[in-house]
Tab-separated table of C-alpha atoms and ligand atoms in Angstrom:
chain	number	residue	atom	x	y	z
A	1	UNK	CA	0.199	0.041	0.034
A	2	UNK	CA	1.203	3.473	-0.925
A	3	UNK	CA	2.209	5.716	2.036
A	4	UNK	CA	-0.804	7.637	3.635
A	5	UNK	CA	0.144	11.072	4.496
A	6	UNK	CA	-2.167	12.547	7.406
A	7	UNK	CA	-1.831	16.064	7.973
A	8	UNK	CA	-2.250	16.619	11.978
A	9	UNK	CA	-3.539	19.642	13.685
A	10	UNK	CA	-3.134	20.012	17.403
A	11	UNK	CA	-4.381	23.123	19.434
A	12	UNK	CA	-5.850	21.793	22.848
A	13	UNK	CA	-3.698	24.064	25.196
A	14	UNK	CA	-0.509	26.483	24.524
A	15	UNK	CA	1.086	24.930	21.614
A	16	UNK	CA	-0.105	25.239	17.927
A	17	UNK	CA	1.146	22.385	16.151
A	18	UNK	CA	0.868	21.114	12.624
A	19	UNK	CA	2.761	17.793	11.219
A	20	UNK	CA	2.553	15.519	8.257
A	21	UNK	CA	3.246	11.691	9.077
A	22	UNK	CA	3.521	9.081	6.512
A	23	UNK	CA	1.611	5.718	7.512
A	24	UNK	CA	1.412	6.544	11.109
A	25	UNK	CA	5.240	6.046	11.398
A	26	UNK	CA	7.416	8.528	9.352
A	27	UNK	CA	7.480	12.291	10.543
A	28	UNK	CA	7.677	14.296	7.627
A	29	UNK	CA	7.469	17.387	9.353
A	30	UNK	CA	6.526	18.550	12.836
A	31	UNK	CA	6.006	22.354	13.564
A	32	UNK	CA	5.069	23.551	17.051
A	33	UNK	CA	4.493	27.439	17.688
A	34	UNK	CA	5.162	27.640	21.611
A	35	UNK	CA	3.084	30.259	23.320
A	36	UNK	CA	5.221	30.227	26.412
A	37	UNK	CA	6.244	34.028	26.159
A	38	UNK	CA	2.823	34.985	25.749
A	39	UNK	CA	1.669	33.290	29.228
A	40	UNK	CA	5.005	33.682	31.058
A	41	UNK	CA	4.051	36.905	32.800
A	42	UNK	CA	1.072	35.356	34.061
A	43	UNK	CA	2.684	32.160	35.430
A	44	UNK	CA	0.283	29.819	33.611
A	45	UNK	CA	-1.850	29.345	30.490
A	46	UNK	CA	-4.329	32.211	30.019
A	47	UNK	CA	-7.262	30.618	28.043
A	48	UNK	CA	-8.408	33.850	26.235
A	49	UNK	CA	-4.780	34.609	25.192
A	50	UNK	CA	-4.115	31.136	24.134
A	51	UNK	CA	-7.195	31.281	21.701
A	52	UNK	CA	-5.897	34.302	20.197
A	53	UNK	CA	-2.320	33.174	19.833
A	54	UNK	CA	-3.680	29.609	17.983
A	55	UNK	CA	-5.671	32.185	15.853
A	56	UNK	CA	-2.725	33.965	14.797
A	57	UNK	CA	-0.612	30.774	14.384
A	58	UNK	CA	-2.572	28.297	12.803
A	59	UNK	CA	-2.660	29.257	9.076
A	60	UNK	CA	1.324	30.021	9.097
A	61	UNK	CA	2.122	26.690	11.049
A	62	UNK	CA	-0.095	24.385	8.767
A	63	UNK	CA	1.607	26.037	5.467
A	64	UNK	CA	5.059	25.293	7.144
A	65	UNK	CA	4.446	21.737	7.896
A	66	UNK	CA	3.162	20.916	4.328
A	67	UNK	CA	6.354	22.836	2.744
A	68	UNK	CA	8.777	21.177	5.048
A	69	UNK	CA	7.013	17.752	4.366
A	70	UNK	CA	7.285	18.584	0.342
A	71	UNK	CA	3.353	18.114	0.527
A	72	UNK	CA	0.798	20.508	-0.494
A	73	UNK	CA	-2.919	20.811	0.657
A	74	UNK	CA	-3.895	18.880	-2.027
A	75	UNK	CA	-1.419	15.857	-1.748
A	76	UNK	CA	-2.559	14.689	1.730
A	77	UNK	CA	-4.687	11.916	2.276
A	78	UNK	CA	-6.522	12.999	5.356
A	79	UNK	CA	-6.682	15.631	7.903
A	80	UNK	CA	-6.585	14.654	11.841
A	81	UNK	CA	-7.447	17.192	14.469
A	82	UNK	CA	-7.644	17.235	18.541
A	83	UNK	CA	-11.114	17.051	19.701
A	84	UNK	CA	-10.234	17.065	23.404
A	85	UNK	CA	-9.605	17.276	26.310
A	86	UNK	CA	-8.528	20.469	26.573
A	87	UNK	CA	-9.453	24.335	26.479
A	88	UNK	CA	-12.760	24.859	24.534
A	89	UNK	CA	-11.934	27.911	22.662
A	90	UNK	CA	-8.369	26.675	21.933
A	91	UNK	CA	-9.836	23.228	20.656
A	92	UNK	CA	-11.849	25.258	18.433
A	93	UNK	CA	-9.438	26.882	16.548
A	94	UNK	CA	-7.871	23.947	15.571
A	95	UNK	CA	-11.179	22.214	14.786
A	96	UNK	CA	-12.825	24.975	12.618
A	97	UNK	CA	-9.237	25.422	10.409
A	98	UNK	CA	-9.404	21.396	10.025
A	99	UNK	CA	-12.957	21.462	9.056
A	100	UNK	CA	-12.495	24.195	6.436
A	101	UNK	CA	-9.675	22.573	4.954
A	102	UNK	CA	-11.285	18.992	4.739
A	103	UNK	CA	-14.330	20.684	3.325
A	104	UNK	CA	-12.453	22.822	0.636
A	105	UNK	CA	-10.305	19.820	-0.127
A	106	UNK	CA	-12.668	17.297	-0.208
A	107	UNK	CA	-10.487	15.211	2.275
A	108	UNK	CA	-11.686	12.683	5.029
A	109	UNK	CA	-11.702	14.402	8.666
A	110	UNK	CA	-10.422	12.335	11.605
A	111	UNK	CA	-11.032	13.520	15.232
A	112	UNK	CA	-8.407	12.240	17.700
A	113	UNK	CA	-8.374	12.403	21.458
A	114	UNK	CA	-5.339	14.356	22.893
A	115	UNK	CA	-4.558	11.325	25.287
A	116	UNK	CA	-4.681	8.741	22.624
A	117	UNK	CA	-2.206	11.166	20.463
A	118	UNK	CA	0.094	11.097	23.637
A	119	UNK	CA	0.149	7.331	23.739
A	120	UNK	CA	0.629	7.112	19.962
A	121	UNK	CA	3.766	9.562	20.284
A	122	UNK	CA	5.558	6.380	22.045
A	123	UNK	CA	4.374	4.034	18.988
A	124	UNK	CA	5.328	6.353	16.584
A	125	UNK	CA	9.150	6.385	17.759
A	126	UNK	CA	8.766	2.790	18.863
A	127	UNK	CA	7.883	1.468	15.014
A	128	UNK	CA	10.506	4.136	13.605
A	129	UNK	CA	13.286	2.341	16.066
A	130	UNK	CA	11.942	-1.134	14.894
A	131	UNK	CA	12.067	-0.242	11.323
A	132	UNK	CA	15.658	0.808	11.722
A	133	UNK	CA	16.676	-2.288	13.844
A	134	UNK	CA	14.757	-4.619	11.636
A	135	UNK	CA	16.413	-3.184	8.704
A	136	UNK	CA	19.749	-3.907	10.424
A	137	UNK	CA	18.868	-7.522	11.467
A	138	UNK	CA	16.232	-8.242	8.893
A	139	UNK	CA	13.781	-9.741	11.543
A	140	UNK	CA	10.335	-8.877	12.587
A	141	UNK	CA	8.812	-6.426	15.176
A	142	UNK	CA	9.037	-8.876	18.242
A	143	UNK	CA	9.464	-5.889	20.732
A	144	UNK	CA	6.056	-4.717	21.359
A	145	UNK	CA	3.827	-7.162	23.282
A	146	UNK	CA	0.290	-6.264	24.603
A	147	UNK	CA	-1.244	-5.710	26.908
A	148	UNK	CA	0.420	-2.225	27.226
A	149	UNK	CA	0.096	-0.033	30.280
A	150	UNK	CA	0.158	3.523	29.398
A	151	UNK	CA	1.194	6.208	31.993
A	152	UNK	CA	-0.132	9.719	30.481
A	153	UNK	CA	1.526	12.278	32.613
A	154	UNK	CA	1.224	15.936	31.651
A	155	UNK	CA	-0.238	19.347	32.646
A	156	UNK	CA	-3.623	18.183	33.017
A	157	UNK	CA	-3.549	14.402	33.133
A	158	UNK	CA	-1.849	11.776	35.291
A	159	UNK	CA	-3.635	8.512	34.015
A	160	UNK	CA	-3.089	4.866	33.514
A	161	UNK	CA	-4.554	3.194	30.822
A	162	UNK	CA	-4.486	-0.582	29.656
A	163	UNK	CA	-4.260	-0.728	25.934
A	164	UNK	CA	-4.994	-3.198	23.614
A	165	UNK	CA	-5.165	-3.384	19.584
A	166	UNK	CA	-6.990	-5.614	17.252
A	167	UNK	CA	-7.581	-5.207	13.389
A	168	UNK	CA	-6.466	-1.359	14.137
A	169	UNK	CA	-8.931	-0.950	16.538
A	170	UNK	CA	-7.091	0.768	19.571
A	171	UNK	CA	-9.152	0.451	22.880
A	172	UNK	CA	-7.991	1.539	26.379
A	173	UNK	CA	-9.310	1.119	29.670
A	174	UNK	CA	-8.452	3.457	32.421
A	175	UNK	CA	-7.345	1.721	35.862
A	176	UNK	CA	-6.228	5.018	37.474
A	177	UNK	CA	-6.065	8.765	37.621
A	178	UNK	CA	-5.007	11.671	39.777
A	179	UNK	CA	-7.595	12.594	42.342
A	180	UNK	CA	-6.874	16.238	42.385
A	181	UNK	CA	-3.815	17.955	40.740
A	182	UNK	CA	-1.906	16.327	37.730
A	183	UNK	CA	1.795	15.793	38.345
A	184	UNK	CA	2.818	18.577	35.610
A	185	UNK	CA	0.603	20.748	37.330
A	186	UNK	CA	2.543	20.146	40.736
A	187	UNK	CA	5.740	21.028	38.713
A	188	UNK	CA	4.298	24.358	37.488
A	189	UNK	CA	2.675	25.383	40.762
A	190	UNK	CA	5.629	24.597	42.673
A	191	UNK	CA	8.173	26.332	40.431
A	192	UNK	CA	5.880	29.395	40.564
A	193	UNK	CA	5.791	29.137	44.249
A	194	UNK	CA	9.278	29.411	44.557
A	195	UNK	CA	9.659	32.067	41.782
A	196	UNK	CA	11.505	29.972	39.482
A	197	UNK	CA	9.422	30.946	36.407
A	198	UNK	CA	7.128	29.116	33.835
A	199	UNK	CA	6.609	26.429	32.741
A	200	UNK	CA	8.138	24.725	35.865
A	201	UNK	CA	8.798	21.123	34.677
A	202	UNK	CA	11.730	21.890	32.502
A	203	UNK	CA	13.288	24.242	34.940
A	204	UNK	CA	12.786	22.073	37.960
A	205	UNK	CA	13.932	19.052	35.768
A	206	UNK	CA	17.258	20.830	35.098
A	207	UNK	CA	17.882	22.610	38.670
A	208	UNK	CA	17.381	19.405	40.538
A	209	UNK	CA	20.427	17.307	39.681
A	210	UNK	CA	22.343	20.571	41.626
A	211	UNK	CA	20.420	19.611	44.723
A	212	UNK	CA	20.551	17.014	47.467
A	213	UNK	CA	17.161	14.695	46.850
A	214	UNK	CA	17.357	13.461	50.378
A	215	UNK	CA	17.536	16.988	52.058
A	216	UNK	CA	13.894	17.455	52.712
A	217	UNK	CA	11.329	14.558	53.301
A	218	UNK	CA	7.720	14.834	51.908
A	219	UNK	CA	4.955	12.337	52.724
A	220	UNK	CA	3.006	11.074	49.768
A	221	UNK	CA	-0.598	10.381	50.063
A	222	UNK	CA	-0.836	6.617	50.134
A	223	UNK	CA	-4.331	5.927	48.558
A	224	UNK	CA	-5.541	2.448	48.925
A	225	UNK	CA	-6.625	0.732	45.846
A	226	UNK	CA	-9.081	-1.922	46.086
A	227	UNK	CA	-8.037	-5.279	46.635
A	228	UNK	CA	-7.901	-7.434	43.453
A	229	UNK	CA	-9.032	-10.512	45.734
A	230	UNK	CA	-12.605	-8.884	45.617
A	231	UNK	CA	-12.592	-9.300	41.752
A	232	UNK	CA	-10.993	-12.663	41.917
A	233	UNK	CA	-13.784	-13.630	44.402
A	234	UNK	CA	-16.631	-12.553	42.455
A	235	UNK	CA	-14.980	-14.177	39.413
A	236	UNK	CA	-14.914	-17.398	41.476
A	237	UNK	CA	-18.404	-17.222	42.800
A	238	UNK	CA	-20.000	-16.536	39.585
A	239	UNK	CA	-17.973	-19.092	37.636
A	240	UNK	CA	-19.342	-20.271	34.112
A	241	UNK	CA	-22.385	-18.206	34.961
A	242	UNK	CA	-20.842	-14.657	34.796
A	243	UNK	CA	-22.954	-14.208	31.644
A	244	UNK	CA	-24.788	-10.836	31.678
A	245	UNK	CA	-22.959	-7.663	30.645
A	246	UNK	CA	-24.096	-6.054	34.050
A	247	UNK	CA	-22.258	-8.916	35.723
A	248	UNK	CA	-19.254	-8.659	33.748
A	249	UNK	CA	-19.115	-4.615	34.109
A	250	UNK	CA	-19.474	-5.192	37.863
A	251	UNK	CA	-16.636	-7.526	37.856
A	252	UNK	CA	-14.445	-5.245	35.809
A	253	UNK	CA	-15.329	-2.422	38.264
A	254	UNK	CA	-14.076	-4.258	41.448
A	255	UNK	CA	-10.573	-4.419	39.800
A	256	UNK	CA	-8.072	-2.163	41.539
A	257	UNK	CA	-7.616	1.525	40.669
A	258	UNK	CA	-4.043	2.938	41.381
A	259	UNK	CA	-4.952	6.756	42.075
A	260	UNK	CA	-2.479	9.623	42.365
A	261	UNK	CA	-2.623	12.795	44.309
A	262	UNK	CA	-0.471	15.610	44.008
A	263	UNK	CA	-2.091	18.621	45.858
A	264	UNK	CA	-0.426	17.884	49.192
A	265	UNK	CA	3.077	17.838	47.913
A	266	UNK	CA	2.322	21.398	46.721
A	267	UNK	CA	0.818	22.433	50.350
A	268	UNK	CA	3.793	20.678	51.972
A	269	UNK	CA	6.538	22.878	49.968
A	270	UNK	CA	4.428	25.846	50.793
A	271	UNK	CA	4.468	25.099	54.276
A	272	UNK	CA	8.518	24.582	54.347
A	273	UNK	CA	8.668	27.929	52.577
A	274	UNK	CA	6.797	29.125	55.348
A	275	UNK	CA	8.565	27.695	58.305
A	276	UNK	CA	12.081	28.022	56.675
A	277	UNK	CA	11.133	31.784	56.148
A	278	UNK	CA	12.024	31.801	52.330
A	279	UNK	CA	9.487	34.187	51.014
A	280	UNK	CA	12.027	37.434	50.822
A	281	UNK	CA	14.312	35.232	49.021
A	282	UNK	CA	11.656	34.014	46.577
A	283	UNK	CA	10.327	37.300	45.858
A	284	UNK	CA	13.805	38.842	45.426
A	285	UNK	CA	14.462	35.806	42.632
A	286	UNK	CA	10.969	36.507	41.023
A	287	UNK	CA	11.706	40.439	40.650
A	288	UNK	CA	15.391	39.526	39.375
A	289	UNK	CA	13.964	36.901	36.776
A	290	UNK	CA	11.370	39.414	35.433
A	291	UNK	CA	14.139	41.762	34.607
A	292	UNK	CA	15.668	39.281	32.251
A	293	UNK	CA	14.062	38.958	28.775
A	294	UNK	CA	14.771	35.416	28.128
A	295	UNK	CA	16.516	33.708	31.616
A	296	UNK	CA	18.505	31.094	30.678
A	297	UNK	CA	19.167	27.986	33.486
A	298	UNK	CA	22.584	29.546	34.765
A	299	UNK	CA	20.348	32.743	35.635
A	300	UNK	CA	17.775	30.655	37.613
A	301	UNK	CA	20.424	28.598	39.361
A	302	UNK	CA	22.693	31.832	40.342
A	303	UNK	CA	19.574	33.091	41.886
A	304	UNK	CA	19.084	29.643	43.997
A	305	UNK	CA	20.595	28.990	47.361
A	306	UNK	CA	21.384	25.748	48.489
A	307	UNK	CA	18.536	25.309	50.473
A	308	UNK	CA	16.191	26.172	47.402
A	309	UNK	CA	18.042	23.621	45.373
A	310	UNK	CA	17.890	20.778	48.006
A	311	UNK	CA	14.097	21.613	48.252
A	312	UNK	CA	13.546	21.283	44.300
A	313	UNK	CA	15.791	18.157	44.074
A	314	UNK	CA	13.792	16.449	46.988
A	315	UNK	CA	10.343	17.569	45.207
A	316	UNK	CA	11.134	15.987	42.055
A	317	UNK	CA	12.640	12.707	43.845
A	318	UNK	CA	9.409	12.585	45.688
A	319	UNK	CA	7.125	13.022	42.441
A	320	UNK	CA	9.518	10.430	40.513
A	321	UNK	CA	9.323	7.854	43.237
A	322	UNK	CA	5.639	7.959	43.659
A	323	UNK	CA	4.907	8.054	39.618
A	324	UNK	CA	7.427	5.324	39.261
A	325	UNK	CA	6.157	2.928	41.973
A	326	UNK	CA	2.575	3.268	41.497
A	327	UNK	CA	2.795	2.484	37.724
A	328	UNK	CA	4.844	-0.708	38.320
A	329	UNK	CA	2.410	-1.688	40.888
A	330	UNK	CA	-0.433	-1.484	38.292
A	331	UNK	CA	1.914	-3.195	35.904
A	332	UNK	CA	2.353	-6.242	38.255
A	333	UNK	CA	-1.236	-6.162	39.130
A	334	UNK	CA	-2.387	-6.446	35.516
A	335	UNK	CA	0.273	-8.670	34.047
A	336	UNK	CA	1.236	-6.220	31.334
A	337	UNK	CA	3.874	-6.872	29.008
A	338	UNK	CA	5.141	-3.519	27.949
A	339	UNK	CA	5.102	-0.104	29.656
A	340	UNK	CA	4.662	3.325	27.817
A	341	UNK	CA	5.292	6.483	29.882
A	342	UNK	CA	4.043	9.812	27.518
A	343	UNK	CA	3.115	13.373	27.917
A	344	UNK	CA	4.909	16.426	29.058
A	345	UNK	CA	6.243	15.211	32.418
A	346	UNK	CA	7.834	12.051	30.315
A	347	UNK	CA	10.283	14.570	29.264
A	348	UNK	CA	11.868	14.453	32.648
A	349	UNK	CA	15.285	13.211	32.815
A	350	UNK	CA	15.067	11.691	36.381
A	351	UNK	CA	11.722	10.054	35.666
A	352	UNK	CA	13.170	8.645	32.343
A	353	UNK	CA	16.255	7.011	34.294
A	354	UNK	CA	14.119	5.673	37.270
A	355	UNK	CA	11.596	4.135	35.037
A	356	UNK	CA	14.353	2.460	32.893
A	357	UNK	CA	16.336	1.211	36.035
A	358	UNK	CA	13.034	-0.003	38.185
A	359	UNK	CA	11.242	-1.805	34.977
A	360	UNK	CA	14.483	-2.873	33.864
A	361	UNK	CA	14.793	-4.779	37.353
A	362	UNK	CA	11.379	-6.600	36.756
A	363	UNK	CA	12.161	-7.160	33.166
A	364	UNK	CA	9.699	-4.959	31.741
A	365	UNK	CA	10.233	-3.146	28.482
A	366	UNK	CA	9.468	0.665	28.840
A	367	UNK	CA	9.230	3.003	25.983
A	368	UNK	CA	9.091	6.665	26.051
A	369	UNK	CA	8.483	9.159	22.768
A	370	UNK	CA	11.679	11.354	22.233
A	371	UNK	CA	11.768	14.239	24.547
A	372	UNK	CA	10.616	16.664	22.107
A	373	UNK	CA	7.634	14.178	21.272
A	374	UNK	CA	6.568	13.850	24.943
A	375	UNK	CA	5.282	17.494	24.962
A	376	UNK	CA	2.214	18.549	22.962
A	377	UNK	CA	2.768	18.255	19.029
A	378	UNK	CA	0.578	17.175	16.234
A	379	UNK	CA	2.755	14.499	14.794
A	380	UNK	CA	1.340	12.303	17.739
A	381	UNK	CA	-2.195	13.146	16.638
A	382	UNK	CA	-1.353	12.162	12.902
A	383	UNK	CA	0.046	8.894	14.285
A	384	UNK	CA	-3.094	8.103	16.405
A	385	UNK	CA	-5.417	9.022	13.344
A	386	UNK	CA	-3.722	6.310	11.034
A	387	UNK	CA	-5.608	2.954	12.374
A	388	UNK	CA	-8.676	5.289	12.193
A	389	UNK	CA	-7.995	6.278	8.437
A	390	UNK	CA	-7.448	2.446	8.016
A	391	UNK	CA	-10.631	1.690	9.458
A	392	UNK	CA	-12.362	4.721	7.434
A	393	UNK	CA	-13.342	6.455	10.835
A	394	UNK	CA	-14.205	9.710	9.580
A	395	UNK	CA	-16.327	12.522	11.313
A	396	UNK	CA	-19.151	14.231	9.845
A	397	UNK	CA	-18.656	18.128	9.717
A	398	UNK	CA	-20.916	18.782	12.239
A	399	UNK	CA	-18.418	17.112	14.988
A	400	UNK	CA	-17.436	19.653	17.826
A	401	UNK	CA	-15.065	20.145	20.669
A	402	UNK	CA	-15.484	18.119	23.761
A	403	UNK	CA	-13.299	20.080	26.745
A	404	UNK	CA	-13.686	17.150	28.873
A	405	UNK	CA	-13.294	14.295	26.715
A	406	UNK	CA	-12.300	11.047	28.206
A	407	UNK	CA	-10.370	7.970	26.608
A	408	UNK	CA	-12.122	4.648	26.849
B	501	KG4	O1	1.905	17.140	27.347
B	501	KG4	P1	1.868	18.625	27.788
B	501	KG4	O2	2.968	19.462	26.577
B	501	KG4	O3	0.568	19.586	27.872
B	501	KG4	C1	-0.381	18.892	28.264
B	501	KG4	O4	-1.196	18.430	27.862
B	501	KG4	O5	-0.517	19.401	29.393
B	501	KG4	O6	2.572	18.961	28.808
B	501	KG4	C2	3.039	20.107	29.691
B	501	KG4	C3	3.206	19.769	31.103
B	501	KG4	C4	3.588	21.116	31.871
B	501	KG4	O7	3.063	20.938	33.449
B	501	KG4	C5	5.210	20.835	32.134
B	501	KG4	O8	5.799	21.704	33.309
B	501	KG4	C6	5.464	19.581	32.064
B	501	KG4	O9	4.579	18.953	31.223
B	501	KG4	N1	6.977	19.495	31.580
B	501	KG4	C7	7.648	18.542	32.541
B	501	KG4	C8	8.896	18.525	31.595
B	501	KG4	N2	8.816	19.326	30.677
B	501	KG4	C9	7.451	19.475	30.269
B	501	KG4	N3	7.590	18.260	33.690
B	501	KG4	C10	9.076	17.691	34.338
B	501	KG4	N4	10.172	17.646	33.641
B	501	KG4	C11	10.019	18.178	32.190
B	501	KG4	N5	11.349	18.010	31.620
B	502	ZN	ZN1	-0.688	17.144	26.175
């Protein structure tokens, strides 16, 4: 079959993205226009400004993605766009433009869940790697085994999914999520609290190696998951009579959930700041950074004393341990054969190293997207659209944004 070229469009939060991907695997172009400088003065994403910036960027970003891919509006085979979850106004910009293009060019339109996009970012790279490896060793794709457990960890989500695929139909089951803040949100809020700048994740990632991760002790919420014995018991009791869909759904429901909670650690950092009287130093740092147009890591680090670096390192170590341990516990419980870790926080160096080390000890293969493909981009949207393209799962022109869209 000839390469199918899908133009992906992403505008769910603060990045305007467009990409062309060949057959869900080959990235021909991947353009991302970041709005960091727009939102930086506010220390977080301002929804109205995000929509305005998407409107400004969408046409040139798509045009650049096509030309970098050596494609034209007419030559692509389908247009894929993020339907949700995300900011309603921001999503609408991408969706309206995708609809207009699909209508004018008479191309099929594919709606993609942003979270499914993050999961497929892993696959995109994985397939590319396999292609490279199999070119070398002339053998098949024996690396990717299902079921897969996917941790999607970003500014809006900390979710665990069991993923399966059959005849290009991907199915997902949520087996855990954050009860309050997402992990990326905790990174961003803690960075803001400490006057380190925005977005917090990448700054904390780079500051943490300069501090002592054992200096400050944080207690993480231990959320008790329901015991799998409940499930096994109900399975046993019902035995062959587990027939009705209702009964099956109840049995599935009673399987354990592995939930996360990250609002407590943010409060603990705040309490530490107050008891250690760090506020004057934080304010001085905030003001000093506001005067630098594009602060480099050295600028930020130069404004941090040892105690702050230790606090940052301890915060990151606690976050990483919690994410890794809960995910691996879920992997064992559900007997998965492969682990995916994706979403903006998957760019974190300590998180990647810890997952590789700990999953390696359990003999569990773990895959991440490249660091650039971990954060929001449109290549992942085009990649997730490809199985739907093969199944001809196209949407009608009246489909709409779904800000609170769920996966599965
Ligand atoms: O996936 P993403 O680009 O957007 C959402 O869908 O939310 O994720 C953005 C989040 C932000 O909270 C950002 O601080 C965090 O990912 N992030 C990181 C790193 N790079 C981005 N967190 C920790 N370490 C990083 N290197
Ligand atoms: Zn995202």
